[in-house]
Amino acid sequence: MTNATTKIELPSKEKYILIGWELISRISAKFDLFALSKVTSFSKTACRSKMQEFSSNFHVTERHSSRVINKYLKNKEIERVTDEKGREVRSLYRYVGDDPYVGGSLRIDMFLLETEFIFKGSKKKGIAAHTRYLTLIEVLVLSFMLQHCRNPKTRVFRGSVRSIAKKLHLSTSSVQAAIFWLMNASLISRPEEDKAKNGSGWTTYHANEGLLRKAKKKSESVEQVRTEPEKTVVKYKTAADDAADAKTDRTRFYEKRRKKAKKRADQAKARLDADIEYKEAAREELKLRNPIARAELDGNIKELRRLQELSRQAKRKMRARMETLAISPEDLTPQYFCVKCADTGFHPDGTYCKCYIPGAES
Ligand SMILES: [Zn+2]
């Protein structure tokens, strides 16, 4: 909006965010929790974050990001920061709710969200080896363990599935699944002799510091590459006299963006598709849709109630399986860079979208 804005000094890139335990106990939607915590983490100064950044940080759509941020603006938990002249500064937020850090906080390193990890897969679960981002639930569980592993006094994490679930306000099946996949990716390990016999048994987990260091380093080098395209913009514009080339570049640019946006959602979808129980419940839910519409049209209330109950059961089953796989609904939505054109380059009326950056990602 304005360049003569505030004197607020901001970190150019946040390396971590702090999630207050108070927020964890209060907010169950995982994206809400992460996005709001990004704002609270920098409220001593202010949090500068475009919707695009919220969505790429936490892998959700811009539309979803703005819906969530607007919700908290309306609740008056966060506010827009104004400059000396009282004008609102774009993309600058401050948290104004009750202190979220009274009960302490959980540190989330951003590289955990930005790195694709290699999973060995599981023959027993019928899931092949694959590479993917961690789900938000997995990031929560891992960060909780890391907090203890990085404490020089403890160096390891000792806890039970139930104790983790209680502290993070997750279901035990979500925690169990998250631990399974974190071990599958070798991010954590537990010595065989420490393995607990049941859910309330205490187990010792070790963090794979070597792998974590490597991921952190890789994420930092990617960050450097990401800031480069701005330089190429000028170079391209001066040489951009070939319209045909430009068109090809443009198409390729959007293809790449769409592919990237869909990648994480596709990964989560593929994991759900591979789950037999989930697939069965989803098929059942789909099968019920037409009969429900028919019963509604016919005014057959009794039949409608019966079918709706079956549909609810199927949906419950689907949710339970998602929990077991540590997949939240947010993990299933593609994270488009530009919500205006859904990374197609065109608005619904056929005009070009302004989000095109010549030379970037080519
Ligand atoms: Zn666009």
PDB file of N, CA and C in Angstrom, residues 76-115:
ATOM      1  N   LYS A  76     -11.376 -10.562  16.584  1.00  0.00           N
ATOM      2  CA  LYS A  76     -10.492  -9.617  17.263  1.00  0.00           C
ATOM      3  C   LYS A  76      -9.375 -10.316  18.045  1.00  0.00           C
ATOM      4  N   GLU A  77      -8.942 -11.462  17.541  1.00  0.00           N
ATOM      5  CA  GLU A  77      -7.766 -12.095  18.150  1.00  0.00           C
ATOM      6  C   GLU A  77      -6.517 -11.549  17.474  1.00  0.00           C
ATOM      7  N   ILE A  78      -6.670 -11.159  16.198  1.00  0.00           N
ATOM      8  CA  ILE A  78      -5.559 -10.500  15.523  1.00  0.00           C
ATOM      9  C   ILE A  78      -6.076  -9.218  14.886  1.00  0.00           C
ATOM     10  N   GLU A  79      -5.164  -8.284  14.620  1.00  0.00           N
ATOM     11  CA  GLU A  79      -5.565  -7.041  13.959  1.00  0.00           C
ATOM     12  C   GLU A  79      -4.540  -6.679  12.908  1.00  0.00           C
ATOM     13  N   ARG A  80      -4.967  -5.825  11.978  1.00  0.00           N
ATOM     14  CA  ARG A  80      -4.027  -5.326  10.988  1.00  0.00           C
ATOM     15  C   ARG A  80      -3.218  -4.204  11.626  1.00  0.00           C
ATOM     16  N   VAL A  81      -1.942  -4.136  11.259  1.00  0.00           N
ATOM     17  CA  VAL A  81      -1.077  -3.103  11.826  1.00  0.00           C
ATOM     18  C   VAL A  81      -1.232  -1.834  11.000  1.00  0.00           C
ATOM     19  N   THR A  82      -1.275  -0.702  11.671  1.00  0.00           N
ATOM     20  CA  THR A  82      -1.402   0.573  10.958  1.00  0.00           C
ATOM     21  C   THR A  82      -0.104   1.370  11.069  1.00  0.00           C
ATOM     22  N   ASP A  83       0.121   2.256  10.101  1.00  0.00           N
ATOM     23  CA  ASP A  83       1.334   3.082  10.138  1.00  0.00           C
ATOM     24  C   ASP A  83       1.064   4.355  10.950  1.00  0.00           C
ATOM     25  N   GLU A  84       2.031   5.290  10.958  1.00  0.00           N
ATOM     26  CA  GLU A  84       1.884   6.504  11.790  1.00  0.00           C
ATOM     27  C   GLU A  84       0.642   7.304  11.418  1.00  0.00           C
ATOM     28  N   LYS A  85       0.280   7.193  10.142  1.00  0.00           N
ATOM     29  CA  LYS A  85      -0.884   7.967   9.702  1.00  0.00           C
ATOM     30  C   LYS A  85      -2.193   7.203   9.881  1.00  0.00           C
ATOM     31  N   GLY A  86      -2.098   6.057  10.532  1.00  0.00           N
ATOM     32  CA  GLY A  86      -3.316   5.303  10.820  1.00  0.00           C
ATOM     33  C   GLY A  86      -3.794   4.449   9.659  1.00  0.00           C
ATOM     34  N   ARG A  87      -2.974   4.348   8.617  1.00  0.00           N
ATOM     35  CA  ARG A  87      -3.386   3.525   7.480  1.00  0.00           C
ATOM     36  C   ARG A  87      -2.989   2.074   7.718  1.00  0.00           C
ATOM     37  N   GLU A  88      -3.841   1.196   7.274  1.00  0.00           N
ATOM     38  CA  GLU A  88      -3.538  -0.228   7.451  1.00  0.00           C
ATOM     39  C   GLU A  88      -2.399  -0.648   6.538  1.00  0.00           C
ATOM     40  N   VAL A  89      -1.462  -1.381   7.091  1.00  0.00           N
ATOM     41  CA  VAL A  89      -0.346  -1.867   6.284  1.00  0.00           C
ATOM     42  C   VAL A  89      -0.704  -3.258   5.785  1.00  0.00           C
ATOM     43  N   ARG A  90      -0.552  -3.415   4.508  1.00  0.00           N
ATOM     44  CA  ARG A  90      -0.940  -4.669   3.887  1.00  0.00           C
ATOM     45  C   ARG A  90      -0.106  -5.854   4.390  1.00  0.00           C
ATOM     46  N   SER A  91      -0.764  -6.967   4.594  1.00  0.00           N
ATOM     47  CA  SER A  91      -0.106  -8.219   4.992  1.00  0.00           C
ATOM     48  C   SER A  91       0.649  -8.128   6.308  1.00  0.00           C
ATOM     49  N   LEU A  92       0.294  -7.168   7.142  1.00  0.00           N
ATOM     50  CA  LEU A  92       0.969  -7.030   8.427  1.00  0.00           C
ATOM     51  C   LEU A  92      -0.049  -7.232   9.549  1.00  0.00           C
ATOM     52  N   TYR A  93       0.211  -8.219  10.392  1.00  0.00           N
ATOM     53  CA  TYR A  93      -0.760  -8.562  11.430  1.00  0.00           C
ATOM     54  C   TYR A  93      -0.126  -8.576  12.805  1.00  0.00           C
ATOM     55  N   ARG A  94      -0.981  -8.383  13.794  1.00  0.00           N
ATOM     56  CA  ARG A  94      -0.512  -8.465  15.172  1.00  0.00           C
ATOM     57  C   ARG A  94      -1.571  -9.232  15.960  1.00  0.00           C
ATOM     58  N   TYR A  95      -1.087 -10.058  16.886  1.00  0.00           N
ATOM     59  CA  TYR A  95      -2.003 -10.822  17.724  1.00  0.00           C
ATOM     60  C   TYR A  95      -2.399  -9.958  18.906  1.00  0.00           C
ATOM     61  N   VAL A  96      -3.698  -9.894  19.205  1.00  0.00           N
ATOM     62  CA  VAL A  96      -4.148  -9.031  20.303  1.00  0.00           C
ATOM     63  C   VAL A  96      -5.012  -9.790  21.315  1.00  0.00           C
ATOM     64  N   GLY A  97      -5.074 -11.112  21.167  1.00  0.00           N
ATOM     65  CA  GLY A  97      -5.855 -11.904  22.121  1.00  0.00           C
ATOM     66  C   GLY A  97      -5.092 -12.080  23.424  1.00  0.00           C
ATOM     67  N   ASP A  98      -5.606 -12.920  24.299  1.00  0.00           N
ATOM     68  CA  ASP A  98      -4.916 -13.201  25.563  1.00  0.00           C
ATOM     69  C   ASP A  98      -3.576 -13.856  25.267  1.00  0.00           C
ATOM     70  N   ASP A  99      -2.614 -13.653  26.154  1.00  0.00           N
ATOM     71  CA  ASP A  99      -1.273 -14.206  25.958  1.00  0.00           C
ATOM     72  C   ASP A  99      -1.329 -15.713  25.706  1.00  0.00           C
ATOM     73  N   PRO A 100      -0.946 -16.136  24.487  1.00  0.00           N
ATOM     74  CA  PRO A 100      -1.033 -17.573  24.180  1.00  0.00           C
ATOM     75  C   PRO A 100       0.124 -18.356  24.796  1.00  0.00           C
ATOM     76  N   TYR A 101       1.095 -17.645  25.369  1.00  0.00           N
ATOM     77  CA  TYR A 101       2.309 -18.321  25.833  1.00  0.00           C
ATOM     78  C   TYR A 101       2.398 -18.458  27.356  1.00  0.00           C
ATOM     79  N   VAL A 102       1.274 -18.187  28.047  1.00  0.00           N
ATOM     80  CA  VAL A 102       1.322 -18.288  29.520  1.00  0.00           C
ATOM     81  C   VAL A 102       1.730 -19.691  29.960  1.00  0.00           C
ATOM     82  N   GLY A 103       1.240 -20.691  29.242  1.00  0.00           N
ATOM     83  CA  GLY A 103       1.557 -22.067  29.637  1.00  0.00           C
ATOM     84  C   GLY A 103       2.752 -22.636  28.900  1.00  0.00           C
ATOM     85  N   GLY A 104       3.556 -21.762  28.295  1.00  0.00           N
ATOM     86  CA  GLY A 104       4.699 -22.233  27.516  1.00  0.00           C
ATOM     87  C   GLY A 104       4.316 -22.466  26.065  1.00  0.00           C
ATOM     88  N   SER A 105       5.270 -22.942  25.278  1.00  0.00           N
ATOM     89  CA  SER A 105       4.998 -23.099  23.853  1.00  0.00           C
ATOM     90  C   SER A 105       5.746 -24.268  23.241  1.00  0.00           C
ATOM     91  N   LEU A 106       5.321 -24.603  22.047  1.00  0.00           N
ATOM     92  CA  LEU A 106       5.958 -25.663  21.277  1.00  0.00           C
ATOM     93  C   LEU A 106       6.607 -25.015  20.056  1.00  0.00           C
ATOM     94  N   ARG A 107       7.913 -25.270  19.884  1.00  0.00           N
ATOM     95  CA  ARG A 107       8.624 -24.675  18.756  1.00  0.00           C
ATOM     96  C   ARG A 107       8.461 -25.545  17.517  1.00  0.00           C
ATOM     97  N   ILE A 108       8.072 -24.921  16.406  1.00  0.00           N
ATOM     98  CA  ILE A 108       7.944 -25.648  15.137  1.00  0.00           C
ATOM     99  C   ILE A 108       8.978 -25.090  14.160  1.00  0.00           C
ATOM    100  N   ASP A 109       9.966 -25.885  13.821  1.00  0.00           N
ATOM    101  CA  ASP A 109      10.947 -25.442  12.827  1.00  0.00           C
ATOM    102  C   ASP A 109      10.313 -25.489  11.449  1.00  0.00           C
ATOM    103  N   MET A 110      10.419 -24.382  10.715  1.00  0.00           N
ATOM    104  CA  MET A 110       9.745 -24.301   9.420  1.00  0.00           C
ATOM    105  C   MET A 110      10.261 -25.331   8.417  1.00  0.00           C
ATOM    106  N   PHE A 111      11.521 -25.729   8.551  1.00  0.00           N
ATOM    107  CA  PHE A 111      12.038 -26.690   7.561  1.00  0.00           C
ATOM    108  C   PHE A 111      11.317 -28.041   7.647  1.00  0.00           C
ATOM    109  N   LEU A 112      10.725 -28.328   8.788  1.00  0.00           N
ATOM    110  CA  LEU A 112       9.967 -29.587   8.908  1.00  0.00           C
ATOM    111  C   LEU A 112       8.751 -29.573   7.982  1.00  0.00           C
ATOM    112  N   LEU A 113       8.234 -28.370   7.739  1.00  0.00           N
ATOM    113  CA  LEU A 113       7.067 -28.228   6.864  1.00  0.00           C
ATOM    114  C   LEU A 113       7.475 -28.118   5.400  1.00  0.00           C
ATOM    115  N   GLU A 114       8.737 -27.688   5.185  1.00  0.00           N
ATOM    116  CA  GLU A 114       9.149 -27.380   3.815  1.00  0.00           C
ATOM    117  C   GLU A 114       9.904 -28.513   3.134  1.00  0.00           C
ATOM    118  N   THR A 115      10.176 -29.575   3.882  1.00  0.00           N
ATOM    119  CA  THR A 115      11.003 -30.643   3.326  1.00  0.00           C
ATOM    120  C   THR A 115      10.170 -31.864   2.950  1.00  0.00           C
TER     121      THR A 115
END
